[in-house]
Amino acid sequence: MTFVKVKMALQKIAPAGKLGVRLKEDALKNVISSLKTEGHAVTSVSREDGIFLLEVTKGGG
Amino acid sequence: MNEADYKELKKGGMMRQAEAGLFSVRLHVVGGRLDTTQLRAIHDAADRFGRGEVHLTSRQGVEIPNVRQDSLSALKEFLSPSGVGVGVCGPTVRTVTACQGCRVCPSGVIDSPELADAADRAFYGKPVPHKFKIGVSGCVNNCMKAEENDAGIKGWIEPRWERGPCTLCGVCAAVCPTKAIATAEDGSLTVDLDLCIGCGDCIVSCPSGGMREARRGYRLFAGGKFGRKPFLGKRILGVLTTKEEAMAAITAVLEFFRAHGKPRERFGDTLERTGFDALERRVKEVTGL
Ligand code: SF4
Ligand code: SF4
Ligand code: SF4
């Protein structure tokens, strides 16, 4: 479900545009692996109080 | 009919039923796969020789119950053109079970039916000290319960960390279901391969390519069983990367059982006597794996 939301948000931005995504640990594998499969890139990762903050670059994979 | 005759029939897959004169006939099925010609033949045989029903066994097999003793050979002959053979029971290598593996299942790491067919051709029905079960799961999800088998195989992905591309983001350690990934004092990551269950989650989740696939293939578990005294099989050897290596390892495991097993002793009990180390040493010695 989380990946569907990320995908919808990515549709609204231009190619090579960046999207910030906040994720709990248990959603990481699903979201990151799906992003990679669909050709996007996770260009940076940071952590804040147990939440992962991902910067996703559209079509950057 | 005397007990010895019944035993012979049982070995050939004809199981005496509670009701005198009737047999449940076990068919030879590999990895739960039957084509439609075979299904039709089984359907017709159950109508003609049984009571129009089959029983699906816990290990992906099919039995035709309620066959009269005087119809047993006719049933065998009837099924033969479709390629459905009669199964085995007693102290032999039993039905090889398998999931659909990587050709069908998106999670699959190995081609489970391919290995099951090879194991079936090489070992099915061969004599051993006590019944011996082989099962193949295509990946860590383990639908075929590898550890319940005397020799169970599981598809496996072994990760390897590379410092170069790694940004030390912490994702791999966070997704690892067994907490096998740790950060060492010098900042490098370590993967504890004893804890690793070969799921590959760290690899698919790594954003930068720091966690990579070292190898993928077959992982062997030995000595598992269910029944009266259940026991989970233990992992032996490293990741075997080809079907041939997996077959060589299973062959060596069977030879070890033949050499050390006592009659009517399950393999897990043999291993409790000899120690799993003795098995692993011997298999390594014989196969060079
Ligand atoms: S064990 Fe893995 S490959 Fe086999 S059916 Fe289950 S999920 Fe698929
Ligand atoms: S997920 Fe990849 S980049 Fe992040 S710490 Fe693990 S190996 Fe390094
Ligand atoms: S393959 Fe799975 S169990 Fe092994 S280290 Fe990676 S995430 Fe952990």
Short mmCIF file of C-alpha atoms and ligand atoms in Angstrom, two decimals:
data_model
loop_
_atom_site.label_atom_id
_atom_site.label_comp_id
_atom_site.label_asym_id
_atom_site.label_seq_id
_atom_site.Cartn_x
_atom_site.Cartn_y
_atom_site.Cartn_z
CA MET A 1 0.00 0.00 0.00
CA THR A 2 2.80 2.38 0.90
CA PHE A 3 4.47 1.87 -2.46
CA VAL A 4 1.22 2.76 -4.23
CA LYS A 5 1.25 6.14 -2.46
CA VAL A 6 4.90 6.72 -3.40
CA LYS A 7 4.13 5.78 -6.99
CA MET A 8 1.23 8.23 -7.15
CA ALA A 9 3.41 11.01 -5.77
CA LEU A 10 6.11 10.22 -8.33
CA GLN A 11 3.59 10.51 -11.15
CA LYS A 12 3.06 14.15 -10.23
CA ILE A 13 6.69 15.20 -10.54
CA ALA A 14 8.94 15.67 -13.60
CA PRO A 15 11.61 13.14 -14.62
CA ALA A 16 14.78 13.55 -12.56
CA GLY A 17 12.66 15.39 -9.96
CA LYS A 18 13.11 14.53 -6.30
CA LEU A 19 10.63 13.23 -3.76
CA GLY A 20 11.03 12.92 -0.02
CA VAL A 21 9.59 9.76 1.51
CA ARG A 22 9.22 8.96 5.22
CA LEU A 23 9.17 5.25 5.98
CA LYS A 24 8.98 2.94 8.95
CA GLU A 25 11.42 0.02 9.01
CA ASP A 26 8.85 -2.56 7.98
CA ALA A 27 8.02 -0.73 4.74
CA LEU A 28 11.64 -0.28 3.61
CA LYS A 29 12.13 -3.49 1.69
CA ASN A 30 8.89 -3.31 -0.24
CA VAL A 31 9.23 0.37 -1.17
CA ILE A 32 12.94 0.42 -2.04
CA SER A 33 12.92 -2.81 -4.00
CA SER A 34 9.84 -1.69 -5.95
CA LEU A 35 11.37 1.73 -6.66
CA LYS A 36 14.53 0.08 -7.98
CA THR A 37 12.52 -2.34 -10.13
CA GLU A 38 10.63 0.57 -11.66
CA GLY A 39 13.81 2.44 -12.51
CA HIS A 40 13.87 5.11 -9.82
CA ALA A 41 16.81 5.76 -7.50
CA VAL A 42 17.06 6.28 -3.79
CA THR A 43 19.65 9.03 -3.80
CA SER A 44 20.00 9.60 -0.10
CA VAL A 45 18.87 8.09 3.17
CA SER A 46 18.82 9.57 6.64
CA ARG A 47 17.23 8.54 9.89
CA GLU A 48 15.19 10.42 12.44
CA ASP A 49 13.71 8.81 15.56
CA GLY A 50 13.51 5.38 13.98
CA ILE A 51 11.91 6.74 10.78
CA PHE A 52 13.85 6.51 7.51
CA LEU A 53 13.82 9.59 5.32
CA LEU A 54 14.46 8.73 1.68
CA GLU A 55 15.20 11.06 -1.16
CA VAL A 56 13.90 9.44 -4.35
CA THR A 57 14.97 10.64 -7.77
CA LYS A 58 12.40 9.90 -10.42
CA GLY A 59 13.59 7.69 -13.22
CA GLY A 60 17.10 8.07 -11.93
CA GLY A 61 17.81 4.35 -11.73
CA MET B 1 -2.04 -63.95 2.00
CA ASN B 2 0.71 -63.98 4.63
CA GLU B 3 2.48 -61.00 6.30
CA ALA B 4 5.53 -61.31 4.02
CA ASP B 5 3.32 -60.96 0.95
CA TYR B 6 1.63 -57.89 2.44
CA LYS B 7 5.05 -56.39 3.12
CA GLU B 8 6.06 -56.93 -0.50
CA LEU B 9 2.86 -55.28 -1.71
CA LYS B 10 3.41 -52.37 0.65
CA LYS B 11 6.92 -51.82 -0.69
CA GLY B 12 5.33 -51.55 -4.13
CA GLY B 13 2.92 -48.86 -2.94
CA MET B 14 -0.14 -51.07 -2.28
CA MET B 15 -1.26 -50.36 1.26
CA ARG B 16 -3.54 -52.80 3.02
CA GLN B 17 -6.66 -51.04 4.26
CA ALA B 18 -8.50 -51.46 7.56
CA GLU B 19 -11.19 -53.32 5.62
CA ALA B 20 -9.96 -56.79 4.65
CA GLY B 21 -9.22 -57.41 0.96
CA LEU B 22 -8.99 -53.72 0.04
CA PHE B 23 -5.90 -51.70 -0.77
CA SER B 24 -5.07 -48.04 -1.13
CA VAL B 25 -2.74 -47.74 -4.11
CA ARG B 26 -0.07 -45.07 -3.94
CA LEU B 27 0.89 -43.52 -7.26
CA HIS B 28 4.28 -42.21 -8.33
CA VAL B 29 4.02 -38.41 -8.45
CA VAL B 30 7.06 -36.10 -8.50
CA GLY B 31 6.77 -32.65 -6.97
CA GLY B 32 2.98 -32.78 -7.11
CA ARG B 33 2.97 -32.45 -10.90
CA LEU B 34 0.61 -34.41 -13.14
CA ASP B 35 -0.36 -33.62 -16.71
CA THR B 36 -3.96 -33.77 -17.86
CA THR B 37 -3.51 -37.14 -19.60
CA GLN B 38 -2.28 -38.57 -16.32
CA LEU B 39 -5.10 -36.93 -14.38
CA ARG B 40 -7.64 -38.42 -16.79
CA ALA B 41 -6.05 -41.86 -16.44
CA ILE B 42 -6.14 -41.57 -12.63
CA HIS B 43 -9.75 -40.37 -12.81
CA ASP B 44 -10.75 -43.36 -14.95
CA ALA B 45 -8.75 -45.81 -12.83
CA ALA B 46 -10.41 -44.60 -9.64
CA ASP B 47 -13.81 -45.10 -11.27
CA ARG B 48 -13.00 -48.50 -12.66
CA PHE B 49 -10.94 -50.08 -9.86
CA GLY B 50 -11.77 -48.02 -6.77
CA ARG B 51 -14.87 -46.24 -5.60
CA GLY B 52 -14.56 -43.13 -7.72
CA GLU B 53 -12.37 -41.16 -5.38
CA VAL B 54 -8.71 -40.36 -4.75
CA HIS B 55 -6.83 -39.28 -1.68
CA LEU B 56 -4.27 -36.44 -1.91
CA THR B 57 -1.45 -37.28 0.48
CA SER B 58 0.41 -34.85 2.73
CA ARG B 59 3.45 -35.13 0.45
CA GLN B 60 1.84 -34.13 -2.85
CA GLY B 61 1.02 -37.70 -3.79
CA VAL B 62 -2.16 -39.37 -4.98
CA GLU B 63 -3.61 -42.62 -3.71
CA ILE B 64 -6.51 -44.59 -5.11
CA PRO B 65 -8.25 -46.22 -2.17
CA ASN B 66 -10.68 -49.15 -2.07
CA VAL B 67 -8.99 -51.27 -4.75
CA ARG B 68 -9.65 -54.99 -4.41
CA GLN B 69 -6.64 -57.22 -4.11
CA ASP B 70 -7.47 -59.10 -7.31
CA SER B 71 -7.53 -55.81 -9.28
CA LEU B 72 -4.08 -54.58 -8.28
CA SER B 73 -2.19 -55.76 -11.36
CA ALA B 74 -4.98 -54.71 -13.72
CA LEU B 75 -4.90 -51.21 -12.19
CA LYS B 76 -1.15 -51.00 -12.72
CA GLU B 77 -1.50 -52.04 -16.35
CA PHE B 78 -4.37 -49.62 -16.89
CA LEU B 79 -2.31 -46.64 -15.68
CA SER B 80 0.92 -47.59 -17.39
CA PRO B 81 0.29 -46.00 -20.88
CA SER B 82 -0.23 -42.58 -19.27
CA GLY B 83 3.15 -42.79 -17.58
CA VAL B 84 1.67 -42.97 -14.08
CA GLY B 85 3.58 -45.56 -12.13
CA VAL B 86 2.72 -47.11 -8.82
CA GLY B 87 4.49 -45.61 -5.81
CA VAL B 88 6.66 -47.01 -3.06
CA CYS B 89 6.49 -47.46 0.68
CA GLY B 90 8.70 -49.20 3.26
CA PRO B 91 12.44 -48.54 3.74
CA THR B 92 13.00 -46.69 0.47
CA VAL B 93 13.57 -43.19 -0.86
CA ARG B 94 10.05 -41.80 -1.06
CA THR B 95 8.19 -39.29 -3.19
CA VAL B 96 10.31 -36.22 -3.89
CA THR B 97 8.27 -33.12 -3.13
CA ALA B 98 8.83 -29.70 -4.69
CA CYS B 99 7.24 -26.31 -5.09
CA GLN B 100 6.89 -24.71 -8.52
CA GLY B 101 10.23 -22.94 -8.18
CA CYS B 102 11.65 -20.00 -10.12
CA ARG B 103 10.03 -20.83 -13.45
CA VAL B 104 6.59 -20.10 -11.98
CA CYS B 105 6.95 -18.39 -8.60
CA PRO B 106 8.25 -14.81 -8.58
CA SER B 107 10.03 -15.48 -5.28
CA GLY B 108 11.81 -18.57 -6.64
CA VAL B 109 15.59 -18.76 -6.47
CA ILE B 110 16.07 -22.29 -7.82
CA ASP B 111 14.21 -24.50 -10.28
CA SER B 112 12.67 -26.85 -7.70
CA PRO B 113 10.92 -29.23 -10.15
CA GLU B 114 14.14 -29.64 -12.12
CA LEU B 115 16.05 -30.77 -9.02
CA ALA B 116 13.10 -32.90 -7.87
CA ASP B 117 13.04 -34.71 -11.23
CA ALA B 118 16.78 -35.36 -11.08
CA ALA B 119 16.52 -36.64 -7.49
CA ASP B 120 13.54 -38.80 -8.40
CA ARG B 121 15.39 -40.36 -11.34
CA ALA B 122 18.48 -41.05 -9.26
CA PHE B 123 17.02 -42.13 -5.92
CA TYR B 124 13.29 -42.92 -6.00
CA GLY B 125 12.43 -46.32 -4.56
CA LYS B 126 16.07 -47.16 -3.80
CA PRO B 127 16.61 -49.11 -0.56
CA VAL B 128 17.75 -47.30 2.60
CA PRO B 129 17.71 -48.32 6.30
CA HIS B 130 14.39 -46.53 6.85
CA LYS B 131 12.08 -44.31 4.82
CA PHE B 132 13.89 -41.28 3.41
CA LYS B 133 12.15 -38.13 2.27
CA ILE B 134 13.49 -35.45 -0.03
CA GLY B 135 11.78 -32.08 -0.46
CA VAL B 136 12.69 -28.97 -2.43
CA SER B 137 11.66 -25.39 -1.57
CA GLY B 138 12.50 -22.78 -4.19
CA CYS B 139 13.34 -20.06 -1.69
CA VAL B 140 13.51 -19.04 1.94
CA ASN B 141 9.70 -18.89 2.13
CA ASN B 142 10.06 -22.64 2.34
CA CYS B 143 6.61 -23.73 1.15
CA MET B 144 7.85 -27.34 0.98
CA LYS B 145 9.21 -27.29 4.55
CA ALA B 146 12.78 -28.35 3.74
CA GLU B 147 13.62 -28.96 7.41
CA GLU B 148 10.91 -31.63 7.70
CA ASN B 149 12.75 -33.84 5.23
CA ASP B 150 15.58 -36.30 5.69
CA ALA B 151 17.25 -34.25 2.96
CA GLY B 152 15.60 -30.90 2.34
CA ILE B 153 16.75 -28.26 -0.12
CA LYS B 154 16.02 -24.56 -0.07
CA GLY B 155 16.79 -21.87 -2.61
CA TRP B 156 19.30 -19.43 -1.07
CA ILE B 157 20.83 -16.03 -1.78
CA GLU B 158 24.05 -15.22 0.05
CA PRO B 159 24.92 -11.52 0.43
CA ARG B 160 28.33 -9.85 0.35
CA TRP B 161 29.09 -6.33 1.51
CA GLU B 162 31.28 -3.96 -0.50
CA ARG B 163 32.61 -0.84 1.12
CA GLY B 164 32.97 1.20 -2.12
CA PRO B 165 29.35 1.92 -3.01
CA CYS B 166 28.05 1.71 0.59
CA THR B 167 26.78 4.94 2.14
CA LEU B 168 26.28 3.33 5.56
CA CYS B 169 22.60 4.25 5.39
CA GLY B 170 21.56 1.41 7.68
CA VAL B 171 18.74 0.09 5.49
CA CYS B 172 20.20 -3.42 5.10
CA ALA B 173 20.56 -3.92 8.86
CA ALA B 174 17.04 -2.57 9.39
CA VAL B 175 15.42 -4.97 6.90
CA CYS B 176 17.36 -8.10 7.88
CA PRO B 177 14.85 -10.42 9.55
CA THR B 178 17.48 -12.20 11.62
CA LYS B 179 19.65 -9.22 12.58
CA ALA B 180 22.59 -10.83 10.80
CA ILE B 181 24.04 -7.49 9.72
CA ALA B 182 26.07 -5.45 12.19
CA THR B 183 28.38 -2.45 12.09
CA ALA B 184 31.92 -3.18 13.25
CA GLU B 185 34.03 -0.72 15.21
CA ASP B 186 35.89 0.42 12.11
CA GLY B 187 32.58 1.33 10.48
CA SER B 188 32.50 -1.64 8.13
CA LEU B 189 29.47 -3.92 7.93
CA THR B 190 29.59 -7.59 8.76
CA VAL B 191 27.13 -10.27 7.71
CA ASP B 192 26.93 -13.20 10.11
CA LEU B 193 26.37 -16.05 7.69
CA ASP B 194 25.37 -18.39 10.52
CA LEU B 195 22.43 -16.12 11.26
CA CYS B 196 21.67 -15.33 7.62
CA ILE B 197 18.67 -17.20 6.21
CA GLY B 198 19.46 -16.45 2.58
CA CYS B 199 16.45 -14.25 1.86
CA GLY B 200 18.30 -11.59 -0.11
CA ASP B 201 16.19 -8.80 1.45
CA CYS B 202 19.27 -6.74 2.25
CA ILE B 203 20.34 -6.89 -1.41
CA VAL B 204 17.00 -5.83 -2.93
CA SER B 205 16.66 -3.07 -0.32
CA CYS B 206 20.14 -1.58 -0.61
CA PRO B 207 19.83 1.77 -2.39
CA SER B 208 23.43 1.97 -3.54
CA GLY B 209 24.67 -1.50 -4.48
CA GLY B 210 26.78 -1.87 -1.33
CA MET B 211 25.06 -5.13 -0.49
CA ARG B 212 25.48 -7.57 -3.34
CA GLU B 213 24.77 -11.14 -4.22
CA ALA B 214 27.78 -13.31 -3.45
CA ARG B 215 26.11 -16.48 -4.70
CA ARG B 216 22.73 -18.06 -5.13
CA GLY B 217 21.78 -21.69 -5.19
CA TYR B 218 20.84 -24.68 -3.10
CA ARG B 219 21.10 -25.04 0.67
CA LEU B 220 20.92 -28.52 2.13
CA PHE B 221 19.22 -29.51 5.41
CA ALA B 222 19.71 -33.00 6.79
CA GLY B 223 18.00 -35.25 9.29
CA GLY B 224 14.54 -33.69 9.52
CA LYS B 225 11.38 -35.66 10.09
CA PHE B 226 7.83 -35.43 11.28
CA GLY B 227 5.70 -38.23 12.63
CA ARG B 228 5.93 -39.46 16.20
CA LYS B 229 9.06 -37.63 17.20
CA PRO B 230 9.42 -34.53 15.06
CA PHE B 231 12.85 -33.03 14.48
CA LEU B 232 13.98 -30.15 12.29
CA GLY B 233 16.78 -30.88 9.86
CA LYS B 234 20.05 -28.98 10.25
CA ARG B 235 21.90 -27.00 7.63
CA ILE B 236 25.05 -28.60 6.27
CA LEU B 237 27.62 -27.34 3.73
CA GLY B 238 27.70 -23.88 2.17
CA VAL B 239 25.55 -22.62 -0.69
CA LEU B 240 25.72 -25.11 -3.57
CA THR B 241 25.60 -23.22 -6.83
CA THR B 242 24.61 -25.88 -9.37
CA LYS B 243 22.08 -28.68 -9.61
CA GLU B 244 24.99 -31.09 -10.06
CA GLU B 245 26.53 -29.99 -6.76
CA ALA B 246 23.19 -30.39 -5.02
CA MET B 247 22.79 -33.89 -6.47
CA ALA B 248 26.32 -34.87 -5.46
CA ALA B 249 25.63 -33.70 -1.91
CA ILE B 250 22.33 -35.61 -1.65
CA THR B 251 24.04 -38.72 -3.06
CA ALA B 252 26.73 -38.47 -0.38
CA VAL B 253 24.10 -37.96 2.33
CA LEU B 254 22.28 -41.12 1.21
CA GLU B 255 25.54 -43.07 1.18
CA PHE B 256 26.24 -41.92 4.72
CA PHE B 257 22.79 -43.11 5.81
CA ARG B 258 23.34 -46.49 4.16
CA ALA B 259 26.72 -46.83 5.86
CA HIS B 260 25.67 -45.73 9.37
CA GLY B 261 21.89 -46.13 9.67
CA LYS B 262 20.41 -49.10 11.49
CA PRO B 263 17.34 -50.86 10.11
CA ARG B 264 14.16 -48.96 11.07
CA GLU B 265 16.14 -45.98 12.30
CA ARG B 266 15.23 -42.61 10.81
CA PHE B 267 18.13 -40.56 9.48
CA GLY B 268 17.73 -37.89 12.18
CA ASP B 269 18.24 -40.56 14.85
CA THR B 270 21.30 -41.89 13.03
CA LEU B 271 22.72 -38.37 13.04
CA GLU B 272 22.05 -38.00 16.74
CA ARG B 273 24.31 -41.03 17.24
CA THR B 274 27.03 -40.06 14.77
CA GLY B 275 26.81 -36.29 15.17
CA PHE B 276 25.97 -33.92 12.31
CA ASP B 277 29.66 -33.03 12.06
CA ALA B 278 30.48 -36.57 10.98
CA LEU B 279 27.95 -36.27 8.15
CA GLU B 280 29.21 -32.88 7.05
CA ARG B 281 32.84 -34.04 7.13
CA ARG B 282 32.06 -37.12 5.10
CA VAL B 283 29.97 -35.28 2.52
CA LYS B 284 32.73 -32.70 2.08
CA GLU B 285 35.31 -35.45 1.74
CA VAL B 286 33.33 -37.35 -0.90
CA THR B 287 32.14 -34.37 -2.93
CA GLY B 288 34.89 -31.80 -2.39
CA LEU B 289 32.17 -29.21 -1.78
S1 SF4 C 1 9.18 -21.91 -1.58
FE1 SF4 C 1 9.56 -19.93 -2.53
S2 SF4 C 1 9.76 -20.42 -4.70
FE2 SF4 C 1 8.72 -22.13 -3.75
S3 SF4 C 1 6.53 -21.67 -3.97
FE3 SF4 C 1 7.19 -20.95 -1.95
S4 SF4 C 1 7.63 -18.81 -2.29
FE4 SF4 C 1 7.64 -19.76 -4.30
S1 SF4 C 2 21.81 -0.76 2.59
FE1 SF4 C 2 23.54 -0.71 1.20
S2 SF4 C 2 24.30 1.38 1.34
FE2 SF4 C 2 22.97 1.07 3.09
S3 SF4 C 2 24.35 0.39 4.72
FE3 SF4 C 2 23.59 -1.45 3.74
S4 SF4 C 2 25.13 -1.90 2.18
FE4 SF4 C 2 25.48 0.18 2.80
S1 SF4 C 3 20.11 -12.35 3.06
FE1 SF4 C 3 18.41 -11.94 4.49
S2 SF4 C 3 19.02 -12.93 6.38
FE2 SF4 C 3 20.86 -12.79 5.12
S3 SF4 C 3 21.83 -10.91 5.80
FE3 SF4 C 3 20.53 -10.37 4.06
S4 SF4 C 3 18.57 -9.77 4.94
FE4 SF4 C 3 19.73 -10.82 6.54
#
